[in-house]
Coordinates of C-alpha atoms in Angstrom, one line a residue:
X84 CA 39.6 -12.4 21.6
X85 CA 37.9 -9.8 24.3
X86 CA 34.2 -9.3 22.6
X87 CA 31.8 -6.4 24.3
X88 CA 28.5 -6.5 23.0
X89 CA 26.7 -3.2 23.6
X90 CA 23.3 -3.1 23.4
X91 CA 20.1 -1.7 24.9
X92 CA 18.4 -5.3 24.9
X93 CA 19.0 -7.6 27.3
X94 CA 17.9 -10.2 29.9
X95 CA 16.3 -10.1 32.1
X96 CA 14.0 -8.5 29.0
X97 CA 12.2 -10.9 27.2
X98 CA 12.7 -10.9 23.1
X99 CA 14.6 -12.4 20.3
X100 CA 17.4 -10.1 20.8
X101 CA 17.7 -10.7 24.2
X102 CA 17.9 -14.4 24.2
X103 CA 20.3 -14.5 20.7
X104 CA 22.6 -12.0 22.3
X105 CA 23.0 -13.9 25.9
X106 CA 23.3 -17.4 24.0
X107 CA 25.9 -15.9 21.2
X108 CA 27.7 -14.2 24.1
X109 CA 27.7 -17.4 26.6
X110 CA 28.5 -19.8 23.6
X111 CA 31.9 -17.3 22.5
X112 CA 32.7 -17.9 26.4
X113 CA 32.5 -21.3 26.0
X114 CA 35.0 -21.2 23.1
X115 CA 37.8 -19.4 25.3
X116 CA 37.1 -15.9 24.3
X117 CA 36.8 -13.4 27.1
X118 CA 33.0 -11.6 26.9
X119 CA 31.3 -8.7 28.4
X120 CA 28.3 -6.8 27.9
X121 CA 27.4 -3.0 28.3
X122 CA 23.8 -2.0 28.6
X123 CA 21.1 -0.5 30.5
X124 CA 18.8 -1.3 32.7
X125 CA 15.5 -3.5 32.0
X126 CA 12.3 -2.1 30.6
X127 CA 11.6 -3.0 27.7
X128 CA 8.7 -3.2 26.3
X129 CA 6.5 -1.7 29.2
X130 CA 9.4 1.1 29.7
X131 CA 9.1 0.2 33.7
X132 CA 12.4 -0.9 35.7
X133 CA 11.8 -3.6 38.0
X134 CA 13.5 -3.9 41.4
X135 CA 16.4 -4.5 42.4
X136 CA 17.6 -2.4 39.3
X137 CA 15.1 1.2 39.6
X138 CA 16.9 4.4 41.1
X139 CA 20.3 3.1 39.8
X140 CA 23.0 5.1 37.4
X141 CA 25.3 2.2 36.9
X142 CA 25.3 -1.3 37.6
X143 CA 27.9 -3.9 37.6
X144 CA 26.5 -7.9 38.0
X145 CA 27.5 -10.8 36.6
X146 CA 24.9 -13.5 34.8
X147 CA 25.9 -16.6 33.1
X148 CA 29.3 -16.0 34.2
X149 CA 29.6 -12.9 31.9
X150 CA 30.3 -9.6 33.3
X151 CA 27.5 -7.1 33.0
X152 CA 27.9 -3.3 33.4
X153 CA 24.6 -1.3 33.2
X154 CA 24.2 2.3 32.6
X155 CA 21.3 4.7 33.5
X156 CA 18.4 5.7 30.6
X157 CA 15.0 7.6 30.2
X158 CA 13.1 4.6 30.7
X159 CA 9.7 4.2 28.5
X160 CA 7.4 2.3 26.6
X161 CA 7.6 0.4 23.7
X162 CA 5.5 3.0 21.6
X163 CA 5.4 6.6 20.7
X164 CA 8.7 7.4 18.4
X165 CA 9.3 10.8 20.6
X166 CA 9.5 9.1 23.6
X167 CA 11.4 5.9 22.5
X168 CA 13.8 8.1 20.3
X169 CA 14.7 9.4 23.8
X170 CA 14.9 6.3 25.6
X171 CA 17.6 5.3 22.8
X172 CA 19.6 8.6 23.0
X173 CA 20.2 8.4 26.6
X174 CA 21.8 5.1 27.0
X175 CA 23.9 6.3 23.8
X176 CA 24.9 8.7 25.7
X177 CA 25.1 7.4 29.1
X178 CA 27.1 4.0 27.5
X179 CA 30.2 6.8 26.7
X180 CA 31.1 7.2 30.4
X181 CA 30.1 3.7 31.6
X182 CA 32.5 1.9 29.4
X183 CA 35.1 2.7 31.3
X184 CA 33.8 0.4 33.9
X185 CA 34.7 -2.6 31.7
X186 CA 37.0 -4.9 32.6
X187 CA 39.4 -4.3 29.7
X188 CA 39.6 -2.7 26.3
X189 CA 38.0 -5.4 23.8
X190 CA 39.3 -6.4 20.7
X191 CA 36.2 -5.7 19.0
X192 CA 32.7 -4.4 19.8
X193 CA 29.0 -6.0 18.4
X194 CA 26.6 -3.6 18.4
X195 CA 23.0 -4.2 16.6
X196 CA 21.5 -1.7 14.4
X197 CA 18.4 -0.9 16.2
X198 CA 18.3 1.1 18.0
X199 CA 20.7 3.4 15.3
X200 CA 21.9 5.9 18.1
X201 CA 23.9 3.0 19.9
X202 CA 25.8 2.8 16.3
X203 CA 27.1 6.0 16.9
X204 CA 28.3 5.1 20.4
X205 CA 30.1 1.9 19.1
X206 CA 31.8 4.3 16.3
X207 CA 33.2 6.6 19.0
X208 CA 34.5 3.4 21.5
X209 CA 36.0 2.1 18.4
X210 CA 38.1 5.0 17.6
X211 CA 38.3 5.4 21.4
X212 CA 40.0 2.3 21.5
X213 CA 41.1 1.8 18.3
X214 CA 39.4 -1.3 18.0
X215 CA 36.7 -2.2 15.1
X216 CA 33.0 -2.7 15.6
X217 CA 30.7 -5.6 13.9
X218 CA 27.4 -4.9 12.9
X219 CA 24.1 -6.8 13.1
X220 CA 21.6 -5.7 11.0
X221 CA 18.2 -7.4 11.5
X222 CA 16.5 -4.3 10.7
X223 CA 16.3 -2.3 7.4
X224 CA 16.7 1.5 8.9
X225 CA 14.8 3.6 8.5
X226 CA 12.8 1.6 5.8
X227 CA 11.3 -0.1 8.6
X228 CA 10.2 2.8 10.5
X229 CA 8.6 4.1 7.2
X230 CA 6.9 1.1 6.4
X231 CA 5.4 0.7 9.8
X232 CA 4.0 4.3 9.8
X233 CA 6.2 5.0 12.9
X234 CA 8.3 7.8 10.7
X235 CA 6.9 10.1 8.4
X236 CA 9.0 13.2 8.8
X237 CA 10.8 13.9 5.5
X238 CA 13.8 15.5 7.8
X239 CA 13.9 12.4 10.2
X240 CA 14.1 10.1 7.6
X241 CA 16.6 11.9 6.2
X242 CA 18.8 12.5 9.2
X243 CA 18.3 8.4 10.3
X244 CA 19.3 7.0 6.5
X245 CA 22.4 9.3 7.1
X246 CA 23.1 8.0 10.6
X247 CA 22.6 4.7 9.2
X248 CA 24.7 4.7 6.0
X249 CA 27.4 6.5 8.7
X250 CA 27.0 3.2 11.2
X251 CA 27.3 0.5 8.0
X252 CA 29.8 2.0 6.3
X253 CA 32.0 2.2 9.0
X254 CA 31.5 -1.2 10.0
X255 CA 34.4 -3.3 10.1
X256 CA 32.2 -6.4 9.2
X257 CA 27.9 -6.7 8.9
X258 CA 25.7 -9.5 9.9
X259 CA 22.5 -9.7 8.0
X260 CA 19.7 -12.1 9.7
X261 CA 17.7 -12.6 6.3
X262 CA 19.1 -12.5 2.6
X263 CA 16.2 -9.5 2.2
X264 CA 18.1 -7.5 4.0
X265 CA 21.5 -8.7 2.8
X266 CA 20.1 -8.0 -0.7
X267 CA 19.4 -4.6 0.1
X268 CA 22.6 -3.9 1.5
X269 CA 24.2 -4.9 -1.3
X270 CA 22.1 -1.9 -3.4
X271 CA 23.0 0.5 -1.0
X272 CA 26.8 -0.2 -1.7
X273 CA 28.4 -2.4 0.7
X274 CA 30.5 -5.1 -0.5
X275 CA 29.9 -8.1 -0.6
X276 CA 33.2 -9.5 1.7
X277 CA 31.7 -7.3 4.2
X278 CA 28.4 -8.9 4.5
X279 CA 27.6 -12.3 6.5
X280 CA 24.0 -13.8 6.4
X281 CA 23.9 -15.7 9.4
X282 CA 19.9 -17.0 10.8
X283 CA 19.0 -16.6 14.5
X284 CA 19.0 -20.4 14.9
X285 CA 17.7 -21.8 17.6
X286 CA 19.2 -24.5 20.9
X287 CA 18.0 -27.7 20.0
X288 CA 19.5 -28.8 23.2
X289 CA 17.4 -26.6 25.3
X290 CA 13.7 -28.6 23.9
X291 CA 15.6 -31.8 24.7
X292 CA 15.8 -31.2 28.3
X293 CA 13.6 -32.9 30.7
X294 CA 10.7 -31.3 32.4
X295 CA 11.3 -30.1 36.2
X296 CA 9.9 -31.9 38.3
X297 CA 6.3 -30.7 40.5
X298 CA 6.8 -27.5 38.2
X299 CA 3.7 -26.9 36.5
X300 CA 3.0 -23.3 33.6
X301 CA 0.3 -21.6 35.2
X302 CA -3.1 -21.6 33.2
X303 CA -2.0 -24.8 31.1
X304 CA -4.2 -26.8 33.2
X305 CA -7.3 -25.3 32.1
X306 CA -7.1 -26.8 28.8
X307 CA -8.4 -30.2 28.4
X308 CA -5.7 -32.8 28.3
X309 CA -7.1 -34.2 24.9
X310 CA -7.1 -31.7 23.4
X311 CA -5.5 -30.6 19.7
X312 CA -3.4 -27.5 21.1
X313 CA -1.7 -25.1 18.7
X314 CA 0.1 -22.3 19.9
X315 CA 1.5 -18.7 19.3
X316 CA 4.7 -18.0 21.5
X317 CA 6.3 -14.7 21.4
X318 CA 5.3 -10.8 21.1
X319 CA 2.0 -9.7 20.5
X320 CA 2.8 -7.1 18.4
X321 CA 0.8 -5.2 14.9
X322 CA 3.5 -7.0 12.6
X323 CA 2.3 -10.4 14.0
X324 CA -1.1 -9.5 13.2
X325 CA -2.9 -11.9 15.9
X326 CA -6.5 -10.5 15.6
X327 CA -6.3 -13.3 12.6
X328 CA -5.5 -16.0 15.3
X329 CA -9.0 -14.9 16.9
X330 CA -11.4 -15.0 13.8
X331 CA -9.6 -18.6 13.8
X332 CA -11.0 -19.6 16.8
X333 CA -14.2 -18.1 16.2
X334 CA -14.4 -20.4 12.9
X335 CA -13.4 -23.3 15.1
X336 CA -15.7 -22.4 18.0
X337 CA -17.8 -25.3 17.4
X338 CA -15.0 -27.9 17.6
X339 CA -14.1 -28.2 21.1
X340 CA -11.4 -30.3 20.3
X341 CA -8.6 -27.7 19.1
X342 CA -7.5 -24.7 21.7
X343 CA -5.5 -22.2 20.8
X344 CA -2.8 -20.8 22.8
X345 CA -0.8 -17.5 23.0
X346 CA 1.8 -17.4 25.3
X347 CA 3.9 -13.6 25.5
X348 CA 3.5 -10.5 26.0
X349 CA 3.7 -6.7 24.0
X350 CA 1.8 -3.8 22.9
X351 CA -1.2 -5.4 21.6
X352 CA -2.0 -8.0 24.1
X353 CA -4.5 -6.4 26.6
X354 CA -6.4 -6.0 23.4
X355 CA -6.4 -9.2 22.0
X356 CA -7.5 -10.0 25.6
X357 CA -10.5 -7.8 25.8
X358 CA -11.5 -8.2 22.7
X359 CA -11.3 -12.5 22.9
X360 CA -13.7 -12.1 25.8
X361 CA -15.9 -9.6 24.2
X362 CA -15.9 -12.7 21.3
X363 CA -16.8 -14.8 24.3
X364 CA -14.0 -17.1 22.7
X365 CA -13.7 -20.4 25.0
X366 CA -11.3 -22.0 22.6
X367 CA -8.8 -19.1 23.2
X368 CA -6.2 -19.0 26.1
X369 CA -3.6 -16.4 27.0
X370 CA -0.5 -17.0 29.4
X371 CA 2.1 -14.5 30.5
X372 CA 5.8 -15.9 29.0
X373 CA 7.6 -18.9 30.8
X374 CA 11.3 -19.5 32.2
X375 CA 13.3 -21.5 30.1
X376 CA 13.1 -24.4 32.4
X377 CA 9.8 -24.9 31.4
X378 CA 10.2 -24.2 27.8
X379 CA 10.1 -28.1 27.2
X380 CA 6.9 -28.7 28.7
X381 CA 5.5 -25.7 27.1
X382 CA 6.6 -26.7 23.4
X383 CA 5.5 -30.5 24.1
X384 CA 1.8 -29.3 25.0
X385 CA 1.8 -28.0 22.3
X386 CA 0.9 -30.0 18.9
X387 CA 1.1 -27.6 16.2
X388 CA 2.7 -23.8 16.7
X389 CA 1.4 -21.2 14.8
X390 CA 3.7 -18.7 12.7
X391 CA 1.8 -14.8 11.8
X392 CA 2.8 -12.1 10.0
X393 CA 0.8 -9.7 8.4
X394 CA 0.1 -9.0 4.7
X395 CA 3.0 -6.6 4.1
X396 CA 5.3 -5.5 1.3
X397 CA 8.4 -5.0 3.5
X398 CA 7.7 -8.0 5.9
X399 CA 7.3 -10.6 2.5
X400 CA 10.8 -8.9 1.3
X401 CA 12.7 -8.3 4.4
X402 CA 11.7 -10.2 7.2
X403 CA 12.5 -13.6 8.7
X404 CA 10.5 -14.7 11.6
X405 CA 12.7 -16.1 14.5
X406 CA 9.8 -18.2 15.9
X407 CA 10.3 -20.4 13.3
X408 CA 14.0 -21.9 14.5
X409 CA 12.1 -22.3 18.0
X410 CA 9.4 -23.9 16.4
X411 CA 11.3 -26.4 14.2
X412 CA 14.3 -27.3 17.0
X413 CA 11.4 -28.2 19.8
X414 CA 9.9 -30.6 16.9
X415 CA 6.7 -29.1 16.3
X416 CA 4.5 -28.2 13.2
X417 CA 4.6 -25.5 12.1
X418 CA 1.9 -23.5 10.5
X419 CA 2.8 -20.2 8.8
X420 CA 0.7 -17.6 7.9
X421 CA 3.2 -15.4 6.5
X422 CA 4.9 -14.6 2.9
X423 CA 8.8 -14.5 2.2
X424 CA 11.4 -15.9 3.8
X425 CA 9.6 -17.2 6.9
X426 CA 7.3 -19.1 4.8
X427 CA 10.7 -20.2 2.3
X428 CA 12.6 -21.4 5.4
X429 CA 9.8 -24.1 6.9
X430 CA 8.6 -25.0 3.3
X431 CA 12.8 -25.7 2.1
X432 CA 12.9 -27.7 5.2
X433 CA 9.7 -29.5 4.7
X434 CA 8.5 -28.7 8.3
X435 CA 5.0 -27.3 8.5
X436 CA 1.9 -25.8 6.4
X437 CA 2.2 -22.7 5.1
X438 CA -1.1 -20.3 4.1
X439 CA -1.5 -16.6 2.8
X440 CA -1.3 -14.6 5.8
X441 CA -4.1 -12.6 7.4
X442 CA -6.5 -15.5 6.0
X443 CA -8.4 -17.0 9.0
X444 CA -10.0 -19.6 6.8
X445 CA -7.3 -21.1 5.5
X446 CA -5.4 -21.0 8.7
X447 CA -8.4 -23.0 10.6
X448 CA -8.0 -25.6 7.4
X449 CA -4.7 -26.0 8.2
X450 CA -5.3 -26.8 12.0
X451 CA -7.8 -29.5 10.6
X452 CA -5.2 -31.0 8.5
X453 CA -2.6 -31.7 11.3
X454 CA -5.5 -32.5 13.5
X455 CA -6.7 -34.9 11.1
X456 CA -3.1 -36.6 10.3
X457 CA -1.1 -36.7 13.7
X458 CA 1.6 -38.6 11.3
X459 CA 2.1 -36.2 8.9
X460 CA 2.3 -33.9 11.7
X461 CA 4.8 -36.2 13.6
X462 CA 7.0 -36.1 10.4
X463 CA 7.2 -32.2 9.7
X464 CA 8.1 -31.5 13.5
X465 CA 10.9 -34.2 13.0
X466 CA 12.0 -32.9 9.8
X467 CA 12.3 -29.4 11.2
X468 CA 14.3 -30.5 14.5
X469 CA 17.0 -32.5 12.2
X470 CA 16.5 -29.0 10.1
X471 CA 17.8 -27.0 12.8
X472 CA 20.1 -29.2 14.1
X473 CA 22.0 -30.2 10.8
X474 CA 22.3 -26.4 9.5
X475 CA 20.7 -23.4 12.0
X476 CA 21.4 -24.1 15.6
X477 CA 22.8 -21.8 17.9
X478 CA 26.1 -23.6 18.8
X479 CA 26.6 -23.7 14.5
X480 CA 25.1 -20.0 14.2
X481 CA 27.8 -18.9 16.6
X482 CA 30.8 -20.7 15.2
X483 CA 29.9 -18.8 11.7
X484 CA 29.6 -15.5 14.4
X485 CA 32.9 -16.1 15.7
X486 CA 34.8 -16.4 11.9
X487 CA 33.2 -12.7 11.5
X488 CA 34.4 -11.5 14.1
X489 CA 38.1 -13.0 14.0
X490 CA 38.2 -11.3 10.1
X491 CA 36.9 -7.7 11.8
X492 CA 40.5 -8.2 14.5
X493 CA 42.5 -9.2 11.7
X494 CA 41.7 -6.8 9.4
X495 CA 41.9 -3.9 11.8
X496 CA 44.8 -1.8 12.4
X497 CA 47.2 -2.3 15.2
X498 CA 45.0 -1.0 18.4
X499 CA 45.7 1.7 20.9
X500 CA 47.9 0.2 24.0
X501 CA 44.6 0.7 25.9
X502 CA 44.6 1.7 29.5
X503 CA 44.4 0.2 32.8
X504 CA 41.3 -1.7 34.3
X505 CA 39.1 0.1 36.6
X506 CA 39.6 -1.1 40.4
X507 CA 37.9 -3.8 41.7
X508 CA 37.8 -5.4 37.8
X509 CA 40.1 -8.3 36.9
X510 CA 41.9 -8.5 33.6
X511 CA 41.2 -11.2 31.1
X512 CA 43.9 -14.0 31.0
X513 CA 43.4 -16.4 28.2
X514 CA 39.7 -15.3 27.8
X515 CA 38.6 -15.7 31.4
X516 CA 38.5 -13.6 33.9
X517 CA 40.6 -13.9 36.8
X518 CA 39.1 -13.0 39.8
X519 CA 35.0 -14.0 40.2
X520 CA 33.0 -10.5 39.7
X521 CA 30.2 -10.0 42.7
X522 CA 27.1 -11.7 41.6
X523 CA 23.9 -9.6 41.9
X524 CA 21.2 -11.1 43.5
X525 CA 17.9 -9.9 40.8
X526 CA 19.4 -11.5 37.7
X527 CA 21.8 -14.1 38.5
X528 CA 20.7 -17.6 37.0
X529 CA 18.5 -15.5 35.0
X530 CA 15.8 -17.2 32.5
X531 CA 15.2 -17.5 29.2
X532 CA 12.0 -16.5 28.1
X533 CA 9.9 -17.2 24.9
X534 CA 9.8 -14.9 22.1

């Protein structure tokens, strides 16, 4: 099969989309299917394109051996629904023209459903190429948006559950990430041969690997080598609700033996920053996100990982923390301060403590009790690793991608005869290209990051 994945998240961006999309994308390569990738350039979240990629209209690279074409968009930050709206409209728009830079009409295109306007451009390919389109849905739209506040215009909502019921129904095939959302799905009428739950998973591989050596993580030094450390990796964002993580560390201020760590980045960091050292919270570090070469030796400092979610209706019902997978394949504890399926997951697998979320006393009981019984907390880290490896890692997640998609080409219609290959682009030949594409220089052997 040739797969494009069109999306407007990518590496070099740092985010769970961004890492499951490259792995899915590099692990289908692996499996002899010919891959490529159209989206934009970087800036996500703080809407700022770094070098090597700023003043461009379109961009052809390659990165993990895949080819890469990039199109121009209205860069901005990762808040404000005017502005972002935008942002997503443009590389809609912009990807229409750019796709013809591909190096071959695809069998069939992925394309998540945030942001919705990127649906659209998938539907218009399709019938461009007469080709189907797959559909990841790891996002209830525009329930979401609702739910978070970000959308209260009667008219918007209207116009978006439209566009959305437009993008899933003319889905060839849809990926829910959690059985919330595949649940809903179902009520809103899509049926049920048409619907694949498959988790994000996680590369146990990757937590095996051994540590580079004379590479150290920046700021890790600081904390006291005996130390109990229990960590938060991935976005600081409102749903993760991390001002609970601080009133933790204030109610374990005087035991200097636990430290807390939050590695990431995202909206609601500088906060969290200014407002720990207001606290005059010792106990407390923060460090900017890490390549994946040095995942290992950040997830073996560690000896618990924290899990946060906030009290919400729609987060207990719908969503499915990725950190979790991450959490379990590197061996780790985990404690969850979350409701639903994130909490169901660690507790079926029997690999971590789980409390009510936003509750900063039972959280710090929790760190006690792992501190207190480093076998118990030996046992749920290995639990969760042979967890992950036996049922959710990424290899196994995208074997069960690759069944969806083959169903999506097979049940399509005889496609178009296509047309030619731009210059300068090679052909696929039994799903590899045939000439090497130019690497460029900014992103090649680009990193993983944490989420």
């Amino acid at each position: 099969m040739r797969v494009l994945f069109l999306t407007h998240f990518f590496p070099p961006e740092i985010g769970p989309p961004q890492t499951r999309i490259l792995e899915t994308a590099r692990d289908l390569q692996q499996m002899g299917h010919a891959v490529a990738v159209l989206t934009t350039f970087p800036n996500y979240p703080s809407g700022e394109i770094p070098a090597g990629y700023r003043g461009r209209v379109l961009m052809r690279e390659e990165m993990e051996g895949i080819p890469v074409v990039r199109s121009w968009l209205y860069a901005a930050p990762n808040r404000g629904f005017l502005r972002r709206s935008l942002s997503h409209l443009s590389f809609a728009l912009s990807a229409l023209p750019a796709a013809t830079r591909l190096p071959w009409r695809p069998d069939v295109i992925v394309v998540d459903m945030h942001p919705l306007f990127l649906c659209v451009t998938a539907a218009i390919l399709g019938r461009w190429w007469g080709v189907p389109y797959v559909l990841n849905a790891g996002d209830l739209i525009p329930e979401q948006a609702v739910a978070y506040g970000v959308m209260r215009n009667p008219i918007a909502i209207r116009v978006t559950r439209a566009l959305a019921s437009f993008a899933l129904n003319h889905a060839a095939q849809v990926v829910p990430f959690t059985r919330g959302i595949e649940a809903a799905l179902r009520e809103r009428g899509i049926p049920p041969e048409r619907l694949h739950l498959i988790y994000y998973g996680a590369d146990v591989e990757l937590f095996q690997e051994p540590i580079p050596e004379g590479e150290t993580i920046p700021g890790l030094e600081s904390i006291a080598p005996d130390a109990f450390v229990v960590m938060y990796a991935g976005t600081h964002g409102l749903p993760h609700a991390l001002d609970t993580v601080l009133d933790t560390a204030e109610l374990l201020a005087d035991e200097p033996d636990v430290h807390l760590l939050l590695v990431g980045d995202g909206g609601e960091k500088p906060r969290l920053v200014a407002k720990a050292r207001e606290r005059g919270l010792a106990n407390i570090t923060f460090l900017d996100p890490v390549p994946r070469r040095l995942l290992p030796a950040l997830y073996r400092r560690a000896d618990a990982c924290l899990v946060t979610l906030r009290r919400s209706d729609w987060l207990r019902d719908f969503a499915l923390s990725s950190k979790v997978f991450d959490v379990m394949a590197a061996g780790r504890p985990a404690i969850v301060a979350a409701e639903g399926e994130t909490a169901d997951v660690v507790e079926h697998a029997c690999a971590g403590l789980c409390v009510p979320p936003e509750d900063p006393a039972a959280l710090a009981e929790a760190i006690r009790a792992l501190r207190a019984r480093p076998a118990l907390a030996r046992q749920l880290g290995e639990n969760g690793q042979r967890y992950v490896a036996a049922h959710v890692s990424r290899q196994r997640q995208s074997r069960a991608f690759e069944t969806v998609l083959r169903q999506a080409v097979e049940a399509a219609p005889e496609p178009h005869a296509g047309r030619a290959a731009p210059s300068g682009w090679a052909r696929a030949d039994a799903g590899r290209l045939t000439e090497p594409l130019e690497r460029t220089e900014p992103t090649a052997g680009v990193s993983r990051r944490v989420h």
